[in-house]
Amino acid sequence: MSPTDPEAPPTASNGDAAARIGPHPGYISSSNQYASELKIRRMLRENDCDPAREDNYRLQGVQLIDTVRQHLNLQPVRTFDTACTYFHKFRLNFRDAEYNYQDAALASLFVACKVEDTIKKSKDILAAAYNVKNPDKPAASDDKIFESPGKIIIGLERLILETIGFDFRTRYPQKLLVKVVRSILGREAGESFFKIAYAMSIDMYKTFVPIKRTTFSMVMALVELTARMTGQHLDAVKEFAARRPQYHRPAVLETMLDILDLYIQYHKSTKVGTQFDLNRFMDVKIALNTELEKDFISRHMYHCSRCENEDPTTATPGSTTSPTATSSSWPGDLSMRRTARGQDGTMRFVFDPEAAREEQDTVAPFFNEEYEEYEVEVEEPIPAPRHEHEGGGRGGYRGHGHGPRDRSDYRRGGSYGGGYRGADRHYRGRRYH
């Protein structure tokens, strides 16, 4: 190639060719506000979570958030909603062996306080959690025992921000719940009804419903389930739902059944569970299951039994390991995050999935590796066959000394008359002259 060739690569001062290497495009991760039941189960299976232990950690973590929130007098329920949402998303992306669920719960509350403008220091949250467990020996927030746990909380804060993709949007069903109850029952008549529905909305955050359903679906499920449990105003609730075009019956049924599973399995660990008899919850669940079978509605929306049994797809060069790859699950998905850390690129968080997809389509052609396959015929000479000579008679050649009477020692002299079996021993092989 001549130096004047326009397609020649640029040369350095010493005459060597300089490679055209640009900056790494990095990796794109877009936020995801919702997840299906199938996706949640698959993420738990990828993390090797024990179902019984996972339920206990989830309930205890949410209970710890609620207890510490009340101890710190964080009256806005928005902080509780946000903290529980971050806690659920964080636990879906990390294995239980990588962190302590109590630290994750307190770190989620710490981040939620910043997001909802109810700022509390990490040591204040740790001191409140310590005083709740040890009421006889309270400790101040400036105690030295909180220095090491405070660093852990700050370290988990960064992981939580990566998990949510720096997308701080959450849903607050309590605000809409007040409006719906007043619209159906009025201000005075719906006071006792609202107390039960409000307590049920707190219990709902012990399930994965807040990351699965919209605000309206959650509120309508709470209102209808409260009406079924109390046996009051059920017809008025159905009339109100029939006038709303955004009402989706399968989503409401799935939400109510998820909440009922919580009350039946963990009856004493909830606020509303202790107010009603267990048989009442079971009767309501049977009625809802009958409606599912009658209308041929699936228990979980977007459920596929074949997809649930399949193994998760492994990373391929065209998916998470490719430059500008986008995450199809949570922004801080475990495989995506660890893949990005092992590469030279930078993980970027994009809120708009359409913008992320458009950027990926624009950049992808520059990183496609094209190959040309062709066949080449090569003539190879056929080697001549080798003929072995077979000797005859007493002095004949017997093929490398492997005859039936050859007992030579291969350790020293081989099989041609030089055999040696150690000192003071006679050679018993044959000599060939």
PDB file of N, CA and C in Angstrom, residues 327-366:
ATOM      1  N   SER A 327     -30.938  -2.620  28.963  1.00  0.00           N
ATOM      2  CA  SER A 327     -31.432  -3.631  29.884  1.00  0.00           C
ATOM      3  C   SER A 327     -32.929  -3.764  29.715  1.00  0.00           C
ATOM      4  N   SER A 328     -33.406  -5.007  29.559  1.00  0.00           N
ATOM      5  CA  SER A 328     -34.828  -5.240  29.368  1.00  0.00           C
ATOM      6  C   SER A 328     -35.543  -5.473  30.683  1.00  0.00           C
ATOM      7  N   SER A 329     -34.823  -5.497  31.791  1.00  0.00           N
ATOM      8  CA  SER A 329     -35.460  -5.710  33.078  1.00  0.00           C
ATOM      9  C   SER A 329     -35.246  -4.484  33.941  1.00  0.00           C
ATOM     10  N   TRP A 330     -34.862  -4.691  35.193  1.00  0.00           N
ATOM     11  CA  TRP A 330     -34.635  -3.551  36.064  1.00  0.00           C
ATOM     12  C   TRP A 330     -33.394  -2.801  35.634  1.00  0.00           C
ATOM     13  N   PRO A 331     -33.323  -1.504  35.907  1.00  0.00           N
ATOM     14  CA  PRO A 331     -32.155  -0.727  35.485  1.00  0.00           C
ATOM     15  C   PRO A 331     -30.860  -1.265  36.046  1.00  0.00           C
ATOM     16  N   GLY A 332     -30.857  -1.711  37.283  1.00  0.00           N
ATOM     17  CA  GLY A 332     -29.635  -2.226  37.873  1.00  0.00           C
ATOM     18  C   GLY A 332     -29.614  -3.726  37.905  1.00  0.00           C
ATOM     19  N   ASP A 333     -30.116  -4.366  36.858  1.00  0.00           N
ATOM     20  CA  ASP A 333     -30.178  -5.817  36.839  1.00  0.00           C
ATOM     21  C   ASP A 333     -28.817  -6.413  37.152  1.00  0.00           C
ATOM     22  N   LEU A 334     -28.820  -7.520  37.904  1.00  0.00           N
ATOM     23  CA  LEU A 334     -27.577  -8.083  38.432  1.00  0.00           C
ATOM     24  C   LEU A 334     -26.603  -8.445  37.326  1.00  0.00           C
ATOM     25  N   SER A 335     -27.064  -9.173  36.311  1.00  0.00           N
ATOM     26  CA  SER A 335     -26.161  -9.578  35.237  1.00  0.00           C
ATOM     27  C   SER A 335     -25.680  -8.385  34.436  1.00  0.00           C
ATOM     28  N   MET A 336     -26.577  -7.446  34.175  1.00  0.00           N
ATOM     29  CA  MET A 336     -26.203  -6.268  33.392  1.00  0.00           C
ATOM     30  C   MET A 336     -25.198  -5.413  34.140  1.00  0.00           C
ATOM     31  N   ARG A 337     -25.413  -5.234  35.434  1.00  0.00           N
ATOM     32  CA  ARG A 337     -24.531  -4.374  36.209  1.00  0.00           C
ATOM     33  C   ARG A 337     -23.132  -4.979  36.302  1.00  0.00           C
ATOM     34  N   ARG A 338     -23.049  -6.280  36.575  1.00  0.00           N
ATOM     35  CA  ARG A 338     -21.742  -6.901  36.720  1.00  0.00           C
ATOM     36  C   ARG A 338     -21.023  -6.994  35.383  1.00  0.00           C
ATOM     37  N   THR A 339     -21.764  -7.150  34.299  1.00  0.00           N
ATOM     38  CA  THR A 339     -21.127  -7.165  32.988  1.00  0.00           C
ATOM     39  C   THR A 339     -20.517  -5.813  32.674  1.00  0.00           C
ATOM     40  N   ALA A 340     -21.239  -4.752  33.002  1.00  0.00           N
ATOM     41  CA  ALA A 340     -20.728  -3.416  32.721  1.00  0.00           C
ATOM     42  C   ALA A 340     -19.506  -3.102  33.571  1.00  0.00           C
ATOM     43  N   ARG A 341     -19.469  -3.593  34.800  1.00  0.00           N
ATOM     44  CA  ARG A 341     -18.320  -3.317  35.649  1.00  0.00           C
ATOM     45  C   ARG A 341     -17.068  -4.009  35.122  1.00  0.00           C
ATOM     46  N   GLY A 342     -17.244  -5.136  34.457  1.00  0.00           N
ATOM     47  CA  GLY A 342     -16.081  -5.842  33.954  1.00  0.00           C
ATOM     48  C   GLY A 342     -15.570  -5.309  32.635  1.00  0.00           C
ATOM     49  N   GLN A 343     -16.241  -4.318  32.045  1.00  0.00           N
ATOM     50  CA  GLN A 343     -15.836  -3.763  30.769  1.00  0.00           C
ATOM     51  C   GLN A 343     -15.268  -2.362  30.976  1.00  0.00           C
ATOM     52  N   ASP A 344     -14.806  -1.788  29.855  1.00  0.00           N
ATOM     53  CA  ASP A 344     -14.234  -0.448  29.908  1.00  0.00           C
ATOM     54  C   ASP A 344     -15.298   0.638  29.816  1.00  0.00           C
ATOM     55  N   GLY A 345     -16.488   0.281  29.382  1.00  0.00           N
ATOM     56  CA  GLY A 345     -17.522   1.279  29.173  1.00  0.00           C
ATOM     57  C   GLY A 345     -18.143   1.754  30.467  1.00  0.00           C
ATOM     58  N   THR A 346     -18.977   2.771  30.336  1.00  0.00           N
ATOM     59  CA  THR A 346     -19.659   3.382  31.469  1.00  0.00           C
ATOM     60  C   THR A 346     -21.148   3.087  31.372  1.00  0.00           C
ATOM     61  N   MET A 347     -21.748   2.739  32.500  1.00  0.00           N
ATOM     62  CA  MET A 347     -23.183   2.513  32.540  1.00  0.00           C
ATOM     63  C   MET A 347     -23.902   3.849  32.621  1.00  0.00           C
ATOM     64  N   ARG A 348     -24.778   4.106  31.661  1.00  0.00           N
ATOM     65  CA  ARG A 348     -25.573   5.334  31.644  1.00  0.00           C
ATOM     66  C   ARG A 348     -27.036   4.978  31.823  1.00  0.00           C
ATOM     67  N   PHE A 349     -27.739   5.776  32.598  1.00  0.00           N
ATOM     68  CA  PHE A 349     -29.138   5.534  32.902  1.00  0.00           C
ATOM     69  C   PHE A 349     -29.992   6.536  32.129  1.00  0.00           C
ATOM     70  N   VAL A 350     -30.880   6.008  31.292  1.00  0.00           N
ATOM     71  CA  VAL A 350     -31.749   6.825  30.451  1.00  0.00           C
ATOM     72  C   VAL A 350     -33.187   6.577  30.881  1.00  0.00           C
ATOM     73  N   PHE A 351     -33.933   7.637  31.134  1.00  0.00           N
ATOM     74  CA  PHE A 351     -35.299   7.501  31.624  1.00  0.00           C
ATOM     75  C   PHE A 351     -36.271   7.099  30.519  1.00  0.00           C
ATOM     76  N   ASP A 352     -36.042   7.578  29.305  1.00  0.00           N
ATOM     77  CA  ASP A 352     -36.963   7.324  28.203  1.00  0.00           C
ATOM     78  C   ASP A 352     -36.510   6.078  27.444  1.00  0.00           C
ATOM     79  N   PRO A 353     -37.263   4.980  27.498  1.00  0.00           N
ATOM     80  CA  PRO A 353     -36.841   3.773  26.766  1.00  0.00           C
ATOM     81  C   PRO A 353     -36.783   3.980  25.262  1.00  0.00           C
ATOM     82  N   GLU A 354     -37.679   4.821  24.717  1.00  0.00           N
ATOM     83  CA  GLU A 354     -37.664   5.060  23.277  1.00  0.00           C
ATOM     84  C   GLU A 354     -36.382   5.772  22.856  1.00  0.00           C
ATOM     85  N   ALA A 355     -35.943   6.737  23.658  1.00  0.00           N
ATOM     86  CA  ALA A 355     -34.691   7.428  23.344  1.00  0.00           C
ATOM     87  C   ALA A 355     -33.503   6.480  23.440  1.00  0.00           C
ATOM     88  N   ALA A 356     -33.522   5.585  24.411  1.00  0.00           N
ATOM     89  CA  ALA A 356     -32.434   4.615  24.539  1.00  0.00           C
ATOM     90  C   ALA A 356     -32.409   3.660  23.355  1.00  0.00           C
ATOM     91  N   ARG A 357     -33.585   3.217  22.917  1.00  0.00           N
ATOM     92  CA  ARG A 357     -33.650   2.306  21.774  1.00  0.00           C
ATOM     93  C   ARG A 357     -33.223   3.007  20.487  1.00  0.00           C
ATOM     94  N   GLU A 358     -33.602   4.262  20.334  1.00  0.00           N
ATOM     95  CA  GLU A 358     -33.204   5.011  19.141  1.00  0.00           C
ATOM     96  C   GLU A 358     -31.693   5.220  19.102  1.00  0.00           C
ATOM     97  N   GLU A 359     -31.111   5.513  20.247  1.00  0.00           N
ATOM     98  CA  GLU A 359     -29.657   5.672  20.295  1.00  0.00           C
ATOM     99  C   GLU A 359     -28.948   4.361  19.994  1.00  0.00           C
ATOM    100  N   GLN A 360     -29.487   3.270  20.496  1.00  0.00           N
ATOM    101  CA  GLN A 360     -28.885   1.966  20.237  1.00  0.00           C
ATOM    102  C   GLN A 360     -28.938   1.623  18.752  1.00  0.00           C
ATOM    103  N   ASP A 361     -30.071   1.896  18.105  1.00  0.00           N
ATOM    104  CA  ASP A 361     -30.187   1.605  16.677  1.00  0.00           C
ATOM    105  C   ASP A 361     -29.248   2.472  15.849  1.00  0.00           C
ATOM    106  N   THR A 362     -28.979   3.694  16.306  1.00  0.00           N
ATOM    107  CA  THR A 362     -28.090   4.585  15.558  1.00  0.00           C
ATOM    108  C   THR A 362     -26.632   4.157  15.658  1.00  0.00           C
ATOM    109  N   VAL A 363     -26.235   3.685  16.825  1.00  0.00           N
ATOM    110  CA  VAL A 363     -24.828   3.354  17.060  1.00  0.00           C
ATOM    111  C   VAL A 363     -24.504   1.925  16.648  1.00  0.00           C
ATOM    112  N   ALA A 364     -25.494   1.032  16.662  1.00  0.00           N
ATOM    113  CA  ALA A 364     -25.234  -0.391  16.433  1.00  0.00           C
ATOM    114  C   ALA A 364     -24.539  -0.693  15.106  1.00  0.00           C
ATOM    115  N   PRO A 365     -24.878  -0.025  13.972  1.00  0.00           N
ATOM    116  CA  PRO A 365     -24.192  -0.377  12.712  1.00  0.00           C
ATOM    117  C   PRO A 365     -22.683  -0.174  12.743  1.00  0.00           C
ATOM    118  N   PHE A 366     -22.184   0.712  13.588  1.00  0.00           N
ATOM    119  CA  PHE A 366     -20.751   0.956  13.637  1.00  0.00           C
ATOM    120  C   PHE A 366     -19.994  -0.134  14.387  1.00  0.00           C
TER     121      PHE A 366
END
